[in-house]
């Protein structure tokens, strides 16, 4: 029993030492360029749209996101682009409960902070972003014919938390949950009951990988 306790103690101490050594190496490594690719799932949401004069019930979608950032892994500043074709149902004067889809193209400036998760090999992350969401390519789906609308833009802020797992010196795997908050222009003519406010929240869960582009 005493031998088992000694072995467990050695394993714990070695894990702590390994985590501290990785943290020290990351902190003293030179800044680098990092390329990230993420895929995920956005939850349902809703908004009121003035261009189509309708309420949009956004259904679940699968956005793809790419980012380029510079710095040490624990603190990165960069840009990111996310694209999703979002299915939705619209409720308005021209069409009640019709199938449609719209493209959401988001462009952000980003800040990402990473720190060790206790003494494990994982890290916890905090991400912030600010930019715009472009809504375009509005059209019917499943046989529904709808008039197109001009592209419009929403000021957008993003906040997220996540967990990462460094793999070697150049890779990191990550899982992040973020919420994009935006302000959308409300429809002017309310036809079918209450409409959502102009404040829109779009929660998204992402998994992806980050690659250091420069070798030490």
mmCIF file of C-alpha atoms in Angstrom:
data_model
loop_
_atom_site.group_PDB
_atom_site.id
_atom_site.type_symbol
_atom_site.label_atom_id
_atom_site.label_comp_id
_atom_site.label_asym_id
_atom_site.label_seq_id
_atom_site.Cartn_x
_atom_site.Cartn_y
_atom_site.Cartn_z
ATOM 1 C CA UNK A 1 0.000 0.000 0.000
ATOM 2 C CA UNK A 2 2.871 2.331 0.847
ATOM 3 C CA UNK A 3 4.555 1.519 -2.464
ATOM 4 C CA UNK A 4 1.359 2.310 -4.377
ATOM 5 C CA UNK A 5 1.093 5.667 -2.595
ATOM 6 C CA UNK A 6 4.680 6.476 -3.515
ATOM 7 C CA UNK A 7 4.055 5.619 -7.168
ATOM 8 C CA UNK A 8 0.921 7.804 -7.278
ATOM 9 C CA UNK A 9 2.801 10.662 -5.644
ATOM 10 C CA UNK A 10 5.596 10.388 -8.232
ATOM 11 C CA UNK A 11 3.059 10.399 -11.083
ATOM 12 C CA UNK A 12 1.320 13.515 -9.740
ATOM 13 C CA UNK A 13 4.596 15.358 -9.225
ATOM 14 C CA UNK A 14 5.841 14.428 -12.698
ATOM 15 C CA UNK A 15 2.586 15.661 -14.264
ATOM 16 C CA UNK A 16 2.888 18.968 -12.406
ATOM 17 C CA UNK A 17 6.515 19.363 -13.440
ATOM 18 C CA UNK A 18 5.659 18.551 -17.052
ATOM 19 C CA UNK A 19 2.846 21.129 -17.063
ATOM 20 C CA UNK A 20 5.109 23.774 -15.524
ATOM 21 C CA UNK A 21 7.820 23.059 -18.077
ATOM 22 C CA UNK A 22 5.358 23.349 -20.984
ATOM 23 C CA UNK A 23 4.054 26.622 -19.564
ATOM 24 C CA UNK A 24 7.568 28.008 -19.201
ATOM 25 C CA UNK A 25 8.453 26.976 -22.755
ATOM 26 C CA UNK A 26 5.306 28.661 -24.119
ATOM 27 C CA UNK A 27 6.021 31.874 -22.233
ATOM 28 C CA UNK A 28 9.595 32.085 -23.508
ATOM 29 C CA UNK A 29 8.861 31.036 -27.085
ATOM 30 C CA UNK A 30 9.006 33.854 -29.659
ATOM 31 C CA UNK A 31 5.770 35.297 -31.111
ATOM 32 C CA UNK A 32 4.501 33.423 -34.159
ATOM 33 C CA UNK A 33 1.722 33.429 -36.725
ATOM 34 C CA UNK A 34 -1.099 30.966 -35.997
ATOM 35 C CA UNK A 35 -3.700 29.667 -38.461
ATOM 36 C CA UNK A 36 -6.963 28.277 -37.056
ATOM 37 C CA UNK A 37 -9.848 26.362 -38.626
ATOM 38 C CA UNK A 38 -13.093 25.634 -36.767
ATOM 39 C CA UNK A 39 -16.384 23.969 -37.535
ATOM 40 C CA UNK A 40 -19.419 24.024 -35.325
ATOM 41 C CA UNK A 41 -23.129 24.264 -34.752
ATOM 42 C CA UNK A 42 -25.136 27.423 -34.104
ATOM 43 C CA UNK A 43 -28.273 27.211 -32.007
ATOM 44 C CA UNK A 44 -31.695 28.541 -32.950
ATOM 45 C CA UNK A 45 -32.384 32.252 -32.657
ATOM 46 C CA UNK A 46 -34.741 34.879 -34.059
ATOM 47 C CA UNK A 47 -34.676 38.427 -35.317
ATOM 48 C CA UNK A 48 -36.901 41.049 -36.869
ATOM 49 C CA UNK A 49 -35.848 42.148 -40.365
ATOM 50 C CA UNK A 50 -36.875 45.427 -41.971
ATOM 51 C CA UNK A 51 -35.754 44.554 -45.523
ATOM 52 C CA UNK A 52 -38.122 41.579 -45.825
ATOM 53 C CA UNK A 53 -40.625 43.066 -43.351
ATOM 54 C CA UNK A 54 -40.743 39.733 -41.551
ATOM 55 C CA UNK A 55 -39.686 37.864 -38.452
ATOM 56 C CA UNK A 56 -36.895 35.365 -39.067
ATOM 57 C CA UNK A 57 -36.786 32.208 -36.980
ATOM 58 C CA UNK A 58 -33.194 31.081 -37.528
ATOM 59 C CA UNK A 59 -32.766 27.300 -37.404
ATOM 60 C CA UNK A 60 -29.634 25.367 -36.446
ATOM 61 C CA UNK A 61 -26.733 25.824 -38.864
ATOM 62 C CA UNK A 62 -23.136 24.646 -39.306
ATOM 63 C CA UNK A 63 -20.762 27.622 -39.615
ATOM 64 C CA UNK A 64 -17.137 27.310 -40.719
ATOM 65 C CA UNK A 65 -14.535 29.719 -39.392
ATOM 66 C CA UNK A 66 -10.922 30.530 -40.286
ATOM 67 C CA UNK A 67 -8.596 32.830 -38.380
ATOM 68 C CA UNK A 68 -5.086 34.232 -38.552
ATOM 69 C CA UNK A 69 -3.448 35.566 -35.389
ATOM 70 C CA UNK A 70 -0.054 36.693 -34.160
ATOM 71 C CA UNK A 71 1.603 36.377 -30.780
ATOM 72 C CA UNK A 72 2.532 33.755 -28.233
ATOM 73 C CA UNK A 73 -0.005 30.992 -27.737
ATOM 74 C CA UNK A 74 -1.136 32.429 -24.399
ATOM 75 C CA UNK A 75 -2.061 35.801 -25.966
ATOM 76 C CA UNK A 76 -3.042 36.147 -29.636
ATOM 77 C CA UNK A 77 -4.420 39.091 -31.635
ATOM 78 C CA UNK A 78 -5.763 38.563 -35.130
ATOM 79 C CA UNK A 79 -8.694 38.408 -37.532
ATOM 80 C CA UNK A 80 -11.321 35.742 -38.243
ATOM 81 C CA UNK A 81 -13.979 35.054 -40.868
ATOM 82 C CA UNK A 82 -17.019 32.842 -40.292
ATOM 83 C CA UNK A 83 -19.563 31.752 -42.926
ATOM 84 C CA UNK A 84 -22.866 29.909 -42.528
ATOM 85 C CA UNK A 85 -25.869 29.214 -44.740
ATOM 86 C CA UNK A 86 -28.696 29.440 -42.218
ATOM 87 C CA UNK A 87 -32.106 27.831 -42.852
ATOM 88 C CA UNK A 88 -35.012 29.801 -41.428
ATOM 89 C CA UNK A 89 -38.745 30.255 -41.378
ATOM 90 C CA UNK A 90 -40.170 33.702 -41.985
ATOM 91 C CA UNK A 91 -43.395 35.275 -40.756
ATOM 92 C CA UNK A 92 -44.505 38.459 -42.491
ATOM 93 C CA UNK A 93 -47.046 40.181 -44.678
ATOM 94 C CA UNK A 94 -45.738 38.634 -47.906
ATOM 95 C CA UNK A 95 -45.382 35.106 -46.600
ATOM 96 C CA UNK A 96 -46.518 33.372 -43.413
ATOM 97 C CA UNK A 97 -44.414 30.466 -42.105
ATOM 98 C CA UNK A 98 -42.364 30.097 -45.285
ATOM 99 C CA UNK A 99 -39.093 28.222 -45.724
ATOM 100 C CA UNK A 100 -36.086 30.387 -46.553
ATOM 101 C CA UNK A 101 -32.334 30.576 -46.131
ATOM 102 C CA UNK A 102 -29.808 33.366 -45.711
ATOM 103 C CA UNK A 103 -26.027 33.598 -45.686
ATOM 104 C CA UNK A 104 -24.337 35.052 -42.591
ATOM 105 C CA UNK A 105 -20.755 36.167 -43.256
ATOM 106 C CA UNK A 106 -18.974 37.463 -40.157
ATOM 107 C CA UNK A 107 -15.622 39.274 -40.063
ATOM 108 C CA UNK A 108 -13.926 40.058 -36.745
ATOM 109 C CA UNK A 109 -10.871 41.447 -35.077
ATOM 110 C CA UNK A 110 -10.073 38.943 -32.326
ATOM 111 C CA UNK A 111 -8.244 38.673 -29.014
ATOM 112 C CA UNK A 112 -7.550 35.303 -27.386
ATOM 113 C CA UNK A 113 -6.099 34.669 -23.932
ATOM 114 C CA UNK A 114 -4.943 31.204 -22.824
ATOM 115 C CA UNK A 115 -3.723 29.921 -19.475
ATOM 116 C CA UNK A 116 -2.998 26.474 -18.013
ATOM 117 C CA UNK A 117 -5.960 24.535 -16.680
ATOM 118 C CA UNK A 118 -4.684 23.750 -13.176
ATOM 119 C CA UNK A 119 -1.828 21.248 -13.536
ATOM 120 C CA UNK A 120 -3.280 19.292 -16.449
ATOM 121 C CA UNK A 121 -2.117 19.178 -20.042
ATOM 122 C CA UNK A 122 -5.151 21.261 -21.039
ATOM 123 C CA UNK A 123 -5.624 25.020 -21.214
ATOM 124 C CA UNK A 124 -8.650 27.240 -20.735
ATOM 125 C CA UNK A 125 -9.266 30.088 -23.157
ATOM 126 C CA UNK A 126 -11.170 33.340 -23.345
ATOM 127 C CA UNK A 127 -11.952 34.927 -26.714
ATOM 128 C CA UNK A 128 -13.304 38.355 -27.610
ATOM 129 C CA UNK A 129 -14.135 39.763 -31.028
ATOM 130 C CA UNK A 130 -15.651 42.794 -32.691
ATOM 131 C CA UNK A 131 -16.709 43.219 -36.305
ATOM 132 C CA UNK A 132 -19.666 42.983 -38.676
ATOM 133 C CA UNK A 133 -22.167 40.372 -39.853
ATOM 134 C CA UNK A 134 -23.255 40.538 -43.487
ATOM 135 C CA UNK A 135 -26.677 39.030 -44.254
ATOM 136 C CA UNK A 136 -27.060 38.208 -47.965
ATOM 137 C CA UNK A 137 -28.335 35.699 -50.528
ATOM 138 C CA UNK A 138 -31.801 35.621 -48.960
ATOM 139 C CA UNK A 139 -34.014 33.187 -50.896
ATOM 140 C CA UNK A 140 -36.729 30.585 -50.541
ATOM 141 C CA UNK A 141 -36.046 26.894 -50.042
ATOM 142 C CA UNK A 142 -38.020 23.656 -50.428
ATOM 143 C CA UNK A 143 -39.994 25.065 -53.322
ATOM 144 C CA UNK A 144 -40.807 28.409 -51.685
ATOM 145 C CA UNK A 145 -40.439 31.446 -53.975
ATOM 146 C CA UNK A 146 -39.401 34.647 -52.221
ATOM 147 C CA UNK A 147 -38.243 38.015 -53.456
ATOM 148 C CA UNK A 148 -34.577 38.691 -52.786
ATOM 149 C CA UNK A 149 -33.408 41.521 -50.555
ATOM 150 C CA UNK A 150 -30.315 43.698 -50.571
ATOM 151 C CA UNK A 151 -27.423 42.691 -48.329
ATOM 152 C CA UNK A 152 -27.340 44.422 -44.956
ATOM 153 C CA UNK A 153 -24.798 44.668 -42.159
ATOM 154 C CA UNK A 154 -24.931 44.381 -38.370
ATOM 155 C CA UNK A 155 -22.347 45.546 -35.865
ATOM 156 C CA UNK A 156 -21.350 42.387 -33.991
ATOM 157 C CA UNK A 157 -19.542 41.514 -30.755
ATOM 158 C CA UNK A 158 -18.431 38.009 -29.809
ATOM 159 C CA UNK A 159 -17.428 36.527 -26.447
ATOM 160 C CA UNK A 160 -16.461 32.930 -25.851
ATOM 161 C CA UNK A 161 -14.854 30.467 -23.461
ATOM 162 C CA UNK A 162 -13.233 27.171 -24.255
ATOM 163 C CA UNK A 163 -10.675 24.483 -23.603
ATOM 164 C CA UNK A 164 -7.528 23.646 -25.555
ATOM 165 C CA UNK A 165 -5.035 20.805 -25.803
ATOM 166 C CA UNK A 166 -1.537 21.539 -27.152
ATOM 167 C CA UNK A 167 -0.188 18.755 -29.366
ATOM 168 C CA UNK A 168 3.561 19.035 -29.815
ATOM 169 C CA UNK A 169 5.100 22.450 -30.437
ATOM 170 C CA UNK A 170 2.992 23.511 -33.417
ATOM 171 C CA UNK A 171 -0.562 22.260 -32.929
ATOM 172 C CA UNK A 172 -3.418 22.939 -30.554
ATOM 173 C CA UNK A 173 -6.873 21.336 -30.554
ATOM 174 C CA UNK A 174 -9.718 23.399 -29.135
ATOM 175 C CA UNK A 175 -13.411 23.436 -28.245
ATOM 176 C CA UNK A 176 -15.138 26.809 -27.783
ATOM 177 C CA UNK A 177 -18.611 28.036 -26.920
ATOM 178 C CA UNK A 178 -19.257 31.620 -27.999
ATOM 179 C CA UNK A 179 -22.150 34.019 -28.395
ATOM 180 C CA UNK A 180 -22.336 36.609 -31.164
ATOM 181 C CA UNK A 181 -24.450 39.610 -30.168
ATOM 182 C CA UNK A 182 -25.613 41.941 -32.936
ATOM 183 C CA UNK A 183 -28.055 44.768 -33.565
ATOM 184 C CA UNK A 184 -30.416 44.232 -36.496
ATOM 185 C CA UNK A 185 -32.842 46.753 -37.990
ATOM 186 C CA UNK A 186 -36.379 45.839 -36.933
ATOM 187 C CA UNK A 187 -39.290 45.522 -39.335
ATOM 188 C CA UNK A 188 -41.569 48.544 -39.401
ATOM 189 C CA UNK A 189 -44.955 46.900 -39.963
ATOM 190 C CA UNK A 190 -45.929 44.300 -37.395
ATOM 191 C CA UNK A 191 -48.460 41.887 -38.908
ATOM 192 C CA UNK A 192 -48.367 38.671 -36.885
ATOM 193 C CA UNK A 193 -48.119 39.468 -33.201
ATOM 194 C CA UNK A 194 -45.046 40.478 -31.297
ATOM 195 C CA UNK A 195 -41.674 40.566 -33.035
ATOM 196 C CA UNK A 196 -38.216 40.079 -31.540
ATOM 197 C CA UNK A 197 -36.211 43.153 -30.649
ATOM 198 C CA UNK A 198 -33.331 44.365 -32.757
ATOM 199 C CA UNK A 199 -30.891 42.702 -30.357
ATOM 200 C CA UNK A 200 -29.898 39.271 -31.648
ATOM 201 C CA UNK A 201 -27.801 36.586 -29.918
ATOM 202 C CA UNK A 202 -26.397 33.667 -31.887
ATOM 203 C CA UNK A 203 -24.779 30.970 -29.651
ATOM 204 C CA UNK A 204 -22.305 28.623 -31.365
ATOM 205 C CA UNK A 205 -20.276 25.603 -30.264
ATOM 206 C CA UNK A 206 -17.046 25.106 -32.231
ATOM 207 C CA UNK A 207 -14.303 22.509 -32.414
ATOM 208 C CA UNK A 208 -11.123 23.041 -34.369
ATOM 209 C CA UNK A 209 -7.349 23.162 -34.583
ATOM 210 C CA UNK A 210 -4.671 25.839 -34.491
ATOM 211 C CA UNK A 211 -1.320 25.570 -36.328
ATOM 212 C CA UNK A 212 1.863 27.522 -35.704
ATOM 213 C CA UNK A 213 3.065 28.626 -39.150
ATOM 214 C CA UNK A 214 6.655 29.288 -38.119
ATOM 215 C CA UNK A 215 9.121 26.750 -36.785
ATOM 216 C CA UNK A 216 11.310 27.660 -33.867
#
